[in-house]
Structure formats: structure tokens, C-alpha cells
Amino acid sequence: REVLARALAEIDEPARSMLVLKYVHGYDYARIAEALGVPQGSIGTTLLRARRRLRNLLEPHGVTSTAA
């Protein structure tokens, strides 16, 4: 958990919030857009980049995933 928390802290807002809303709280894109006040069309791209960044931050710690 500590490694994940540190990695998430390195991801810029609103990407960090989007990751948490999508993968912790299960929000869909429309709900994320409403919650954060961002265009729904930008969420997919932002999440893709954030997942890649998160993966790159976690891999040195032995955390691997097939996602993104």
C-alpha cells in the first residue's frame, strides 16, 4: 500500500483523482467528468497516460500488471 500511495502521489492532478474515482470507486467516465468538472472526452486519454505512468512507477518495486 505504501508503494502504491507514493506512486499515486507522483501522478499529477486531475489524473490521480481520475484513477481513484475509476478504479477504487468504480465511477464511469460521465460520473468522473461531473465530479471533476472536466470534459468527458478527455478522461480516456488522461486515464491511459496515468495508468502507464503508474505502471512505470510501480515496476521498479516488483509490482506488475497486464493493464495499460
Backbone as ProteinMPNN parsed JSONL, in Angstrom:
{"seq_chain_A": "REVLARALAEIDEPARSMLVLKYVHGYDYARIAEALGVPQGSIGTTLLRARRRLRNLLEPHGVTSTAA", "coords_chain_A": {"N_chain_A": [[0.817, -1.2, 0.0], [1.936, 1.197, 0.736], [3.864, 1.664, -1.249], [2.21, 1.951, -3.467], [0.742, 4.233, -2.675], [2.798, 6.143, -2.618], [3.521, 6.13, -5.332], [1.135, 6.982, -6.543], [1.07, 9.565, -5.527], [2.914, 10.796, -7.098], [1.702, 11.257, -9.463], [0.165, 13.635, -11.468], [-2.552, 15.9, -10.733], [-5.529, 16.373, -12.673], [-5.346, 13.667, -13.067], [-4.627, 11.754, -11.114], [-6.862, 11.813, -9.409], [-8.765, 10.921, -11.231], [-7.904, 8.264, -11.665], [-8.334, 7.164, -9.095], [-11.11, 7.586, -8.752], [-12.101, 6.031, -10.872], [-10.947, 3.385, -10.575], [-10.951, 2.727, -7.872], [-13.37, 3.622, -6.809], [-15.121, 2.948, -8.827], [-16.373, 4.603, -10.698], [-18.019, 5.663, -13.724], [-17.087, 7.132, -16.925], [-18.713, 9.404, -17.384], [-19.584, 10.09, -14.828], [-17.159, 10.638, -13.576], [-16.351, 12.866, -15.065], [-18.343, 14.675, -14.326], [-17.883, 14.85, -11.546], [-15.319, 15.942, -11.42], [-15.429, 18.121, -13.042], [-14.486, 18.187, -15.674], [-14.067, 17.782, -19.263], [-15.797, 15.029, -20.627], [-14.73, 13.681, -22.801], [-11.965, 13.852, -22.513], [-11.18, 12.117, -20.577], [-10.606, 9.364, -21.088], [-8.122, 9.396, -22.489], [-6.518, 10.698, -20.602], [-6.648, 8.867, -18.47], [-5.421, 6.638, -19.657], [-2.77, 7.536, -20.034], [-2.147, 8.053, -17.352], [-2.35, 5.491, -16.192], [-0.236, 4.216, -17.517], [1.909, 5.727, -16.538], [1.696, 5.164, -13.804], [2.165, 2.4, -13.856], [4.838, 2.41, -14.724], [6.018, 3.618, -12.534], [5.581, 1.722, -10.55], [6.747, -0.684, -11.392], [9.609, -0.837, -10.817], [9.476, -1.654, -8.199], [8.72, -4.207, -8.203], [6.068, -4.631, -8.724], [3.737, -5.713, -10.938], [1.604, -5.63, -13.822], [-0.924, -6.493, -16.192], [-2.486, -4.6, -17.237], [-3.057, -1.584, -19.151]], "CA_chain_A": [[0.0, 0.0, 0.0], [2.822, 2.36, 0.825], [4.46, 1.861, -2.568], [1.135, 2.475, -4.304], [0.452, 5.6, -2.24], [3.895, 7.009, -3.081], [3.433, 6.227, -6.784], [-0.013, 7.845, -6.85], [1.422, 10.934, -5.17], [3.746, 11.341, -8.171], [0.865, 11.491, -10.646], [-0.453, 14.96, -11.402], [-3.993, 16.082, -10.764], [-6.602, 15.543, -12.133], [-5.166, 12.255, -13.437], [-4.658, 10.942, -9.895], [-8.255, 11.71, -8.989], [-9.464, 10.068, -12.193], [-7.551, 6.878, -11.357], [-9.005, 6.758, -7.86], [-12.55, 7.511, -8.995], [-12.393, 4.93, -11.792], [-10.527, 2.052, -10.166], [-11.259, 2.469, -6.466], [-14.793, 3.855, -6.569], [-15.9, 2.36, -9.902], [-17.129, 5.598, -11.468], [-17.89, 5.641, -15.176], [-16.499, 8.373, -17.431], [-19.647, 10.52, -17.199], [-19.585, 10.479, -13.412], [-15.86, 11.257, -13.313], [-16.407, 14.204, -15.667], [-19.195, 15.517, -13.477], [-17.241, 15.045, -10.242], [-14.108, 16.757, -11.534], [-15.664, 19.286, -13.876], [-13.643, 18.112, -16.869], [-14.784, 17.209, -20.395], [-15.818, 13.571, -20.63], [-13.874, 13.204, -23.873], [-10.544, 13.849, -22.152], [-10.927, 11.173, -19.489], [-9.966, 8.144, -21.582], [-6.711, 9.662, -22.776], [-5.843, 11.002, -19.337], [-6.511, 7.615, -17.727], [-4.417, 5.807, -20.335], [-1.445, 8.068, -19.679], [-1.944, 7.886, -15.909], [-2.082, 4.069, -15.943], [1.128, 3.95, -17.97], [2.823, 6.373, -15.58], [1.611, 4.393, -12.571], [2.859, 1.14, -14.107], [6.281, 2.697, -14.752], [6.448, 3.921, -11.166], [5.458, 0.534, -9.713], [7.584, -1.795, -11.872], [10.876, -0.998, -10.074], [9.191, -2.22, -6.879], [8.267, -5.582, -8.394], [4.629, -4.685, -8.93], [3.488, -5.807, -12.358], [0.204, -5.727, -14.22], [-1.144, -6.596, -17.634], [-3.302, -3.446, -17.628], [-2.412, -0.446, -19.838]], "C_chain_A": [[0.857, 1.259, 0.0], [3.442, 2.683, -0.53], [3.424, 2.465, -3.512], [0.826, 3.924, -3.948], [1.541, 6.568, -2.715], [3.844, 7.2, -4.593], [2.279, 7.138, -7.185], [0.304, 9.308, -6.567], [2.265, 11.601, -6.258], [2.967, 11.623, -9.448], [0.115, 12.808, -10.451], [-1.98, 14.876, -11.333], [-4.374, 16.643, -12.116], [-6.457, 14.066, -12.445], [-5.234, 11.344, -12.213], [-6.087, 10.746, -9.424], [-9.058, 10.818, -9.927], [-9.172, 8.598, -11.934], [-8.306, 6.375, -10.137], [-10.513, 6.613, -8.085], [-12.916, 6.318, -9.87], [-12.127, 3.572, -11.158], [-10.727, 1.732, -8.692], [-12.764, 2.565, -6.243], [-15.702, 3.336, -7.676], [-16.744, 3.332, -10.712], [-16.967, 5.362, -12.963], [-17.395, 7.014, -15.629], [-17.408, 9.577, -17.198], [-19.629, 11.018, -15.754], [-18.255, 11.132, -13.019], [-15.858, 12.69, -13.84], [-17.211, 15.155, -14.805], [-18.505, 15.842, -12.154], [-16.065, 16.009, -10.315], [-14.287, 18.009, -12.375], [-14.754, 19.345, -15.089], [-14.462, 17.524, -18.01], [-14.686, 15.675, -20.387], [-14.871, 12.996, -21.682], [-12.402, 13.132, -23.525], [-10.191, 12.764, -21.139], [-10.199, 9.92, -19.969], [-8.483, 8.321, -21.818], [-5.929, 9.921, -21.498], [-5.63, 9.735, -18.524], [-5.463, 6.703, -18.353], [-3.013, 6.257, -19.951], [-1.137, 7.861, -18.196], [-1.657, 6.431, -15.556], [-0.665, 3.702, -16.369], [2.15, 4.519, -16.991], [2.87, 5.577, -14.281], [2.357, 3.064, -12.723], [4.371, 1.351, -14.075], [6.829, 3.003, -13.365], [6.459, 2.679, -10.281], [6.4, -0.597, -10.126], [8.919, -1.937, -11.131], [10.702, -1.63, -8.688], [8.655, -3.655, -6.986], [6.779, -5.736, -8.572], [4.398, -4.671, -10.43], [2.0, -5.97, -12.614], [0.147, -5.908, -15.712], [-1.971, -5.446, -18.129], [-2.424, -2.364, -18.25], [-1.203, -0.947, -20.557]], "O_chain_A": [[0.535, 2.25, -0.654], [3.532, 3.85, -0.911], [3.731, 3.386, -4.27], [0.666, 4.756, -4.841], [1.243, 7.677, -3.159], [4.093, 8.299, -5.088], [2.431, 7.977, -8.073], [-0.149, 10.193, -7.293], [2.326, 12.828, -6.333], [3.515, 12.167, -10.407], [-0.485, 13.053, -9.405], [-2.598, 13.923, -11.807], [-3.56, 17.369, -12.688], [-7.35, 13.281, -12.126], [-5.838, 10.273, -12.274], [-6.481, 9.633, -9.077], [-9.92, 10.056, -9.49], [-10.081, 7.769, -11.977], [-8.858, 5.274, -10.155], [-11.117, 5.629, -7.656], [-13.933, 5.664, -9.633], [-12.991, 2.696, -11.197], [-10.675, 0.564, -8.307], [-13.363, 1.717, -5.582], [-16.919, 3.282, -7.501], [-17.723, 2.931, -11.342], [-15.914, 4.918, -13.42], [-17.295, 7.943, -14.827], [-16.927, 10.656, -16.851], [-19.655, 12.222, -15.5], [-18.232, 12.07, -12.222], [-15.421, 13.613, -13.153], [-16.813, 16.298, -14.579], [-18.542, 16.985, -11.698], [-15.836, 16.795, -9.396], [-13.401, 18.863, -12.419], [-14.304, 20.42, -15.487], [-15.453, 16.837, -17.762], [-13.613, 15.112, -20.166], [-14.278, 11.938, -21.471], [-11.654, 12.413, -24.187], [-9.012, 12.525, -20.878], [-9.265, 9.464, -19.31], [-7.677, 7.492, -21.395], [-4.814, 9.426, -21.331], [-4.559, 9.538, -17.951], [-4.697, 6.06, -17.635], [-2.17, 5.437, -19.586], [-0.008, 7.534, -17.829], [-0.807, 6.162, -14.707], [0.027, 2.965, -15.668], [3.138, 3.863, -16.66], [3.943, 5.342, -13.724], [3.092, 2.654, -11.825], [5.099, 0.563, -13.471], [7.978, 2.681, -13.062], [7.266, 2.592, -9.356], [6.81, -1.39, -9.279], [9.327, -3.061, -10.839], [11.672, -2.084, -8.082], [8.199, -4.238, -6.002], [6.27, -6.856, -8.572], [4.809, -3.738, -11.12], [1.241, -6.39, -11.74], [1.072, -5.517, -16.424], [-2.156, -5.31, -19.339], [-1.24, -2.234, -17.938], [-0.503, -0.168, -21.204]]}, "name": "protein", "num_of_chains": 1, "seq": "REVLARALAEIDEPARSMLVLKYVHGYDYARIAEALGVPQGSIGTTLLRARRRLRNLLEPHGVTSTAA"}
